[in-house]
Amino acid sequence: MKRHNTSFGVGRRRFLESIAVVGAAAATPSAGAARAAQAQARVEYPSNRLANIRDLKVNEPLSVAYPDDDAPGVLVKLGRSAPNGVGPDADIVGFSTICPHRGVPLSYSGDDRTFNCPAHFSRFDCEAGGLQIWGHGAQNLPQYFLRIDVKGDIYAEGVDELLYGRLSNVL
């Protein structure tokens, strides 16, 4: 039986291997692309002081408002590191407490560190950056970008999702 090569001298096996390599490379984002995607998701707001590290107790949400008084939220010291967490243990996070699905106020469950919506049962995981783990919503819970100064004051400087009820994230 005679073997046939393509006009480029590449056999079928080599061709398929090349396609697999190119596909894998395209599906794997580079570190630069991942940083660019994160930067695009960040919505800048004016820096606001929300609290001080001394005000926080492990697994007890502290009510705050950011970026303005019409946007209720919380700071939570989770007791273990989390995505975008700040502080000595990278365990302080902040979130909007309005469900992104229908604008219903959320409640916090310290047992599993989630925010829960009583209307349609959406659940958001605080230890996974506000990831929606159940429910009707189409986005994760908006998380604050936080920083802590040398005095322990906690500042919010942006949000990573659209806040419920706003057509844009512009004040």
PDB file of C-alpha atoms in Angstrom:
ATOM      1  CA  MET A   1       0.000   0.000   0.000  1.00  0.00           C
ATOM      2  CA  LYS A   2       1.373   3.331  -1.035  1.00  0.00           C
ATOM      3  CA  ARG A   3       1.435   6.258   1.425  1.00  0.00           C
ATOM      4  CA  HIS A   4       0.281   9.641   0.201  1.00  0.00           C
ATOM      5  CA  ASN A   5       1.759  12.829   1.596  1.00  0.00           C
ATOM      6  CA  THR A   6       0.232  16.238   1.239  1.00  0.00           C
ATOM      7  CA  SER A   7       1.843  18.707  -1.099  1.00  0.00           C
ATOM      8  CA  PHE A   8       3.606  20.299   1.877  1.00  0.00           C
ATOM      9  CA  GLY A   9       5.239  17.072   2.950  1.00  0.00           C
ATOM     10  CA  VAL A  10       3.246  16.873   6.199  1.00  0.00           C
ATOM     11  CA  GLY A  11       1.535  13.634   7.086  1.00  0.00           C
ATOM     12  CA  ARG A  12      -1.898  13.405   8.616  1.00  0.00           C
ATOM     13  CA  ARG A  13      -0.567  12.609  12.093  1.00  0.00           C
ATOM     14  CA  ARG A  14       1.820  15.602  12.074  1.00  0.00           C
ATOM     15  CA  PHE A  15      -0.978  17.855  10.820  1.00  0.00           C
ATOM     16  CA  LEU A  16      -3.352  16.780  13.623  1.00  0.00           C
ATOM     17  CA  GLU A  17      -0.606  17.175  16.239  1.00  0.00           C
ATOM     18  CA  SER A  18       0.009  20.727  15.011  1.00  0.00           C
ATOM     19  CA  ILE A  19      -3.682  21.582  15.227  1.00  0.00           C
ATOM     20  CA  ALA A  20      -3.809  20.261  18.806  1.00  0.00           C
ATOM     21  CA  VAL A  21      -0.800  22.355  19.864  1.00  0.00           C
ATOM     22  CA  VAL A  22      -2.187  25.532  18.277  1.00  0.00           C
ATOM     23  CA  GLY A  23      -5.603  24.943  19.855  1.00  0.00           C
ATOM     24  CA  ALA A  24      -4.128  24.395  23.314  1.00  0.00           C
ATOM     25  CA  ALA A  25      -2.030  27.545  23.035  1.00  0.00           C
ATOM     26  CA  ALA A  26      -5.046  29.590  21.982  1.00  0.00           C
ATOM     27  CA  ALA A  27      -7.171  28.244  24.844  1.00  0.00           C
ATOM     28  CA  THR A  28      -4.545  29.054  27.493  1.00  0.00           C
ATOM     29  CA  PRO A  29      -4.518  32.781  28.279  1.00  0.00           C
ATOM     30  CA  SER A  30      -1.185  34.386  28.960  1.00  0.00           C
ATOM     31  CA  ALA A  31      -0.506  36.152  32.244  1.00  0.00           C
ATOM     32  CA  GLY A  32      -0.672  39.467  30.401  1.00  0.00           C
ATOM     33  CA  ALA A  33      -4.061  38.639  28.905  1.00  0.00           C
ATOM     34  CA  ALA A  34      -5.391  37.597  32.322  1.00  0.00           C
ATOM     35  CA  ARG A  35      -4.204  40.886  33.855  1.00  0.00           C
ATOM     36  CA  ALA A  36      -5.780  42.840  30.990  1.00  0.00           C
ATOM     37  CA  ALA A  37      -9.115  41.058  31.474  1.00  0.00           C
ATOM     38  CA  GLN A  38      -9.034  41.825  35.206  1.00  0.00           C
ATOM     39  CA  ALA A  39      -8.215  45.485  34.531  1.00  0.00           C
ATOM     40  CA  GLN A  40     -11.160  45.749  32.134  1.00  0.00           C
ATOM     41  CA  ALA A  41     -13.531  44.338  34.745  1.00  0.00           C
ATOM     42  CA  ARG A  42     -12.434  46.887  37.363  1.00  0.00           C
ATOM     43  CA  VAL A  43     -14.701  49.904  37.686  1.00  0.00           C
ATOM     44  CA  GLU A  44     -12.953  52.852  39.285  1.00  0.00           C
ATOM     45  CA  TYR A  45     -14.766  54.897  41.921  1.00  0.00           C
ATOM     46  CA  PRO A  46     -13.356  57.524  44.253  1.00  0.00           C
ATOM     47  CA  SER A  47     -11.391  56.054  47.127  1.00  0.00           C
ATOM     48  CA  ASN A  48     -13.526  55.882  50.299  1.00  0.00           C
ATOM     49  CA  ARG A  49     -12.468  54.929  53.805  1.00  0.00           C
ATOM     50  CA  LEU A  50     -14.834  52.191  54.993  1.00  0.00           C
ATOM     51  CA  ALA A  51     -13.413  51.054  58.348  1.00  0.00           C
ATOM     52  CA  ASN A  52     -10.283  50.090  60.241  1.00  0.00           C
ATOM     53  CA  ILE A  53      -8.924  46.566  60.692  1.00  0.00           C
ATOM     54  CA  ARG A  54      -9.674  46.905  64.433  1.00  0.00           C
ATOM     55  CA  ASP A  55     -13.411  47.202  63.600  1.00  0.00           C
ATOM     56  CA  LEU A  56     -13.541  43.690  62.123  1.00  0.00           C
ATOM     57  CA  LYS A  57     -14.162  40.359  63.837  1.00  0.00           C
ATOM     58  CA  VAL A  58     -13.677  37.030  62.083  1.00  0.00           C
ATOM     59  CA  ASN A  59     -16.772  35.906  60.168  1.00  0.00           C
ATOM     60  CA  GLU A  60     -18.901  38.890  61.293  1.00  0.00           C
ATOM     61  CA  PRO A  61     -19.885  41.240  58.443  1.00  0.00           C
ATOM     62  CA  LEU A  62     -19.493  44.971  59.062  1.00  0.00           C
ATOM     63  CA  SER A  63     -22.069  47.116  57.243  1.00  0.00           C
ATOM     64  CA  VAL A  64     -20.662  49.780  54.916  1.00  0.00           C
ATOM     65  CA  ALA A  65     -21.834  51.717  51.861  1.00  0.00           C
ATOM     66  CA  TYR A  66     -19.776  52.016  48.690  1.00  0.00           C
ATOM     67  CA  PRO A  67     -19.417  53.823  46.327  1.00  0.00           C
ATOM     68  CA  ASP A  68     -22.195  55.982  47.816  1.00  0.00           C
ATOM     69  CA  ASP A  69     -24.926  55.828  50.448  1.00  0.00           C
ATOM     70  CA  ASP A  70     -27.319  54.176  47.953  1.00  0.00           C
ATOM     71  CA  ALA A  71     -25.074  51.107  47.634  1.00  0.00           C
ATOM     72  CA  PRO A  72     -25.122  48.974  50.797  1.00  0.00           C
ATOM     73  CA  GLY A  73     -22.363  46.470  51.358  1.00  0.00           C
ATOM     74  CA  VAL A  74     -20.188  44.762  53.929  1.00  0.00           C
ATOM     75  CA  LEU A  75     -16.625  44.067  54.874  1.00  0.00           C
ATOM     76  CA  VAL A  76     -15.911  40.550  56.106  1.00  0.00           C
ATOM     77  CA  LYS A  77     -12.795  39.140  57.751  1.00  0.00           C
ATOM     78  CA  LEU A  78     -13.085  35.518  56.624  1.00  0.00           C
ATOM     79  CA  GLY A  79     -10.306  34.034  58.757  1.00  0.00           C
ATOM     80  CA  ARG A  80      -8.552  32.505  55.717  1.00  0.00           C
ATOM     81  CA  SER A  81      -7.182  34.022  52.540  1.00  0.00           C
ATOM     82  CA  ALA A  82      -9.537  34.757  49.662  1.00  0.00           C
ATOM     83  CA  PRO A  83      -9.362  36.178  46.113  1.00  0.00           C
ATOM     84  CA  ASN A  84      -8.662  39.931  46.271  1.00  0.00           C
ATOM     85  CA  GLY A  85      -8.428  39.674  50.056  1.00  0.00           C
ATOM     86  CA  VAL A  86      -6.348  42.286  51.857  1.00  0.00           C
ATOM     87  CA  GLY A  87      -4.733  42.582  55.254  1.00  0.00           C
ATOM     88  CA  PRO A  88      -1.989  40.566  56.936  1.00  0.00           C
ATOM     89  CA  ASP A  89      -3.830  37.309  56.217  1.00  0.00           C
ATOM     90  CA  ALA A  90      -5.337  38.386  52.843  1.00  0.00           C
ATOM     91  CA  ASP A  91      -8.715  37.513  54.362  1.00  0.00           C
ATOM     92  CA  ILE A  92     -10.579  40.857  54.371  1.00  0.00           C
ATOM     93  CA  VAL A  93     -13.057  41.220  51.516  1.00  0.00           C
ATOM     94  CA  GLY A  94     -15.902  43.574  50.694  1.00  0.00           C
ATOM     95  CA  PHE A  95     -19.072  43.056  48.700  1.00  0.00           C
ATOM     96  CA  SER A  96     -22.294  44.734  47.679  1.00  0.00           C
ATOM     97  CA  THR A  97     -25.189  43.230  49.632  1.00  0.00           C
ATOM     98  CA  ILE A  98     -27.788  43.706  46.906  1.00  0.00           C
ATOM     99  CA  CYS A  99     -28.580  40.667  44.770  1.00  0.00           C
ATOM    100  CA  PRO A 100     -27.492  41.354  41.180  1.00  0.00           C
ATOM    101  CA  HIS A 101     -30.500  39.388  39.893  1.00  0.00           C
ATOM    102  CA  ARG A 102     -33.427  41.438  41.266  1.00  0.00           C
ATOM    103  CA  GLY A 103     -31.986  43.885  43.798  1.00  0.00           C
ATOM    104  CA  VAL A 104     -33.111  42.034  46.918  1.00  0.00           C
ATOM    105  CA  PRO A 105     -31.046  42.557  50.101  1.00  0.00           C
ATOM    106  CA  LEU A 106     -28.810  39.570  50.808  1.00  0.00           C
ATOM    107  CA  SER A 107     -28.156  37.867  54.135  1.00  0.00           C
ATOM    108  CA  TYR A 108     -24.819  36.458  55.254  1.00  0.00           C
ATOM    109  CA  SER A 109     -24.361  32.856  56.370  1.00  0.00           C
ATOM    110  CA  GLY A 110     -21.298  32.452  58.558  1.00  0.00           C
ATOM    111  CA  ASP A 111     -21.603  28.665  58.405  1.00  0.00           C
ATOM    112  CA  ASP A 112     -20.513  28.459  54.775  1.00  0.00           C
ATOM    113  CA  ARG A 113     -19.419  32.091  54.209  1.00  0.00           C
ATOM    114  CA  THR A 114     -22.024  32.847  51.563  1.00  0.00           C
ATOM    115  CA  PHE A 115     -24.475  35.632  50.813  1.00  0.00           C
ATOM    116  CA  ASN A 116     -27.979  34.354  50.171  1.00  0.00           C
ATOM    117  CA  CYS A 117     -30.999  35.863  48.441  1.00  0.00           C
ATOM    118  CA  PRO A 118     -34.369  35.111  50.061  1.00  0.00           C
ATOM    119  CA  ALA A 119     -36.306  35.896  46.863  1.00  0.00           C
ATOM    120  CA  HIS A 120     -34.909  33.437  44.320  1.00  0.00           C
ATOM    121  CA  PHE A 121     -32.362  31.551  46.438  1.00  0.00           C
ATOM    122  CA  SER A 122     -29.230  32.780  44.670  1.00  0.00           C
ATOM    123  CA  ARG A 123     -26.051  32.083  46.654  1.00  0.00           C
ATOM    124  CA  PHE A 124     -22.665  33.800  46.394  1.00  0.00           C
ATOM    125  CA  ASP A 125     -19.409  32.396  47.784  1.00  0.00           C
ATOM    126  CA  CYS A 126     -17.311  34.990  49.672  1.00  0.00           C
ATOM    127  CA  GLU A 127     -14.262  32.742  49.687  1.00  0.00           C
ATOM    128  CA  ALA A 128     -14.356  32.584  45.875  1.00  0.00           C
ATOM    129  CA  GLY A 129     -14.601  36.315  45.153  1.00  0.00           C
ATOM    130  CA  GLY A 130     -18.408  36.486  45.237  1.00  0.00           C
ATOM    131  CA  LEU A 131     -18.842  33.657  42.740  1.00  0.00           C
ATOM    132  CA  GLN A 132     -22.487  32.786  42.164  1.00  0.00           C
ATOM    133  CA  ILE A 133     -22.878  29.152  43.168  1.00  0.00           C
ATOM    134  CA  TRP A 134     -26.638  28.824  42.845  1.00  0.00           C
ATOM    135  CA  GLY A 135     -29.637  30.727  41.572  1.00  0.00           C
ATOM    136  CA  HIS A 136     -31.079  32.865  38.821  1.00  0.00           C
ATOM    137  CA  GLY A 137     -28.515  35.645  38.532  1.00  0.00           C
ATOM    138  CA  ALA A 138     -26.346  36.213  35.511  1.00  0.00           C
ATOM    139  CA  GLN A 139     -23.364  37.722  37.306  1.00  0.00           C
ATOM    140  CA  ASN A 140     -21.275  37.279  40.413  1.00  0.00           C
ATOM    141  CA  LEU A 141     -21.691  39.451  43.484  1.00  0.00           C
ATOM    142  CA  PRO A 142     -19.921  42.795  43.030  1.00  0.00           C
ATOM    143  CA  GLN A 143     -16.698  42.748  45.053  1.00  0.00           C
ATOM    144  CA  TYR A 144     -14.819  45.824  46.234  1.00  0.00           C
ATOM    145  CA  PHE A 145     -11.180  46.416  45.404  1.00  0.00           C
ATOM    146  CA  LEU A 146      -9.698  47.175  48.812  1.00  0.00           C
ATOM    147  CA  ARG A 147      -6.456  48.585  50.153  1.00  0.00           C
ATOM    148  CA  ILE A 148      -5.225  49.070  53.700  1.00  0.00           C
ATOM    149  CA  ASP A 149      -2.968  51.946  54.756  1.00  0.00           C
ATOM    150  CA  VAL A 150      -0.274  51.873  57.443  1.00  0.00           C
ATOM    151  CA  LYS A 151      -2.789  52.883  60.155  1.00  0.00           C
ATOM    152  CA  GLY A 152      -5.024  49.921  59.303  1.00  0.00           C
ATOM    153  CA  ASP A 153      -7.702  52.007  57.590  1.00  0.00           C
ATOM    154  CA  ILE A 154      -9.529  50.062  54.871  1.00  0.00           C
ATOM    155  CA  TYR A 155     -10.334  51.880  51.637  1.00  0.00           C
ATOM    156  CA  ALA A 156     -12.480  50.769  48.702  1.00  0.00           C
ATOM    157  CA  GLU A 157     -11.240  51.919  45.298  1.00  0.00           C
ATOM    158  CA  GLY A 158     -13.470  50.238  42.771  1.00  0.00           C
ATOM    159  CA  VAL A 159     -15.859  47.373  42.089  1.00  0.00           C
ATOM    160  CA  ASP A 160     -15.492  44.373  39.788  1.00  0.00           C
ATOM    161  CA  GLU A 161     -19.116  44.055  38.578  1.00  0.00           C
ATOM    162  CA  LEU A 162     -22.048  46.303  37.699  1.00  0.00           C
ATOM    163  CA  LEU A 163     -24.037  47.348  40.776  1.00  0.00           C
ATOM    164  CA  TYR A 164     -27.721  46.408  40.661  1.00  0.00           C
ATOM    165  CA  GLY A 165     -30.054  49.113  39.395  1.00  0.00           C
ATOM    166  CA  ARG A 166     -27.401  51.196  37.693  1.00  0.00           C
ATOM    167  CA  LEU A 167     -27.139  51.540  33.957  1.00  0.00           C
ATOM    168  CA  SER A 168     -23.424  52.141  34.340  1.00  0.00           C
ATOM    169  CA  ASN A 169     -20.914  52.256  37.150  1.00  0.00           C
ATOM    170  CA  VAL A 170     -20.553  56.019  36.938  1.00  0.00           C
ATOM    171  CA  LEU A 171     -21.475  58.178  39.931  1.00  0.00           C
TER     172      LEU A 171
END
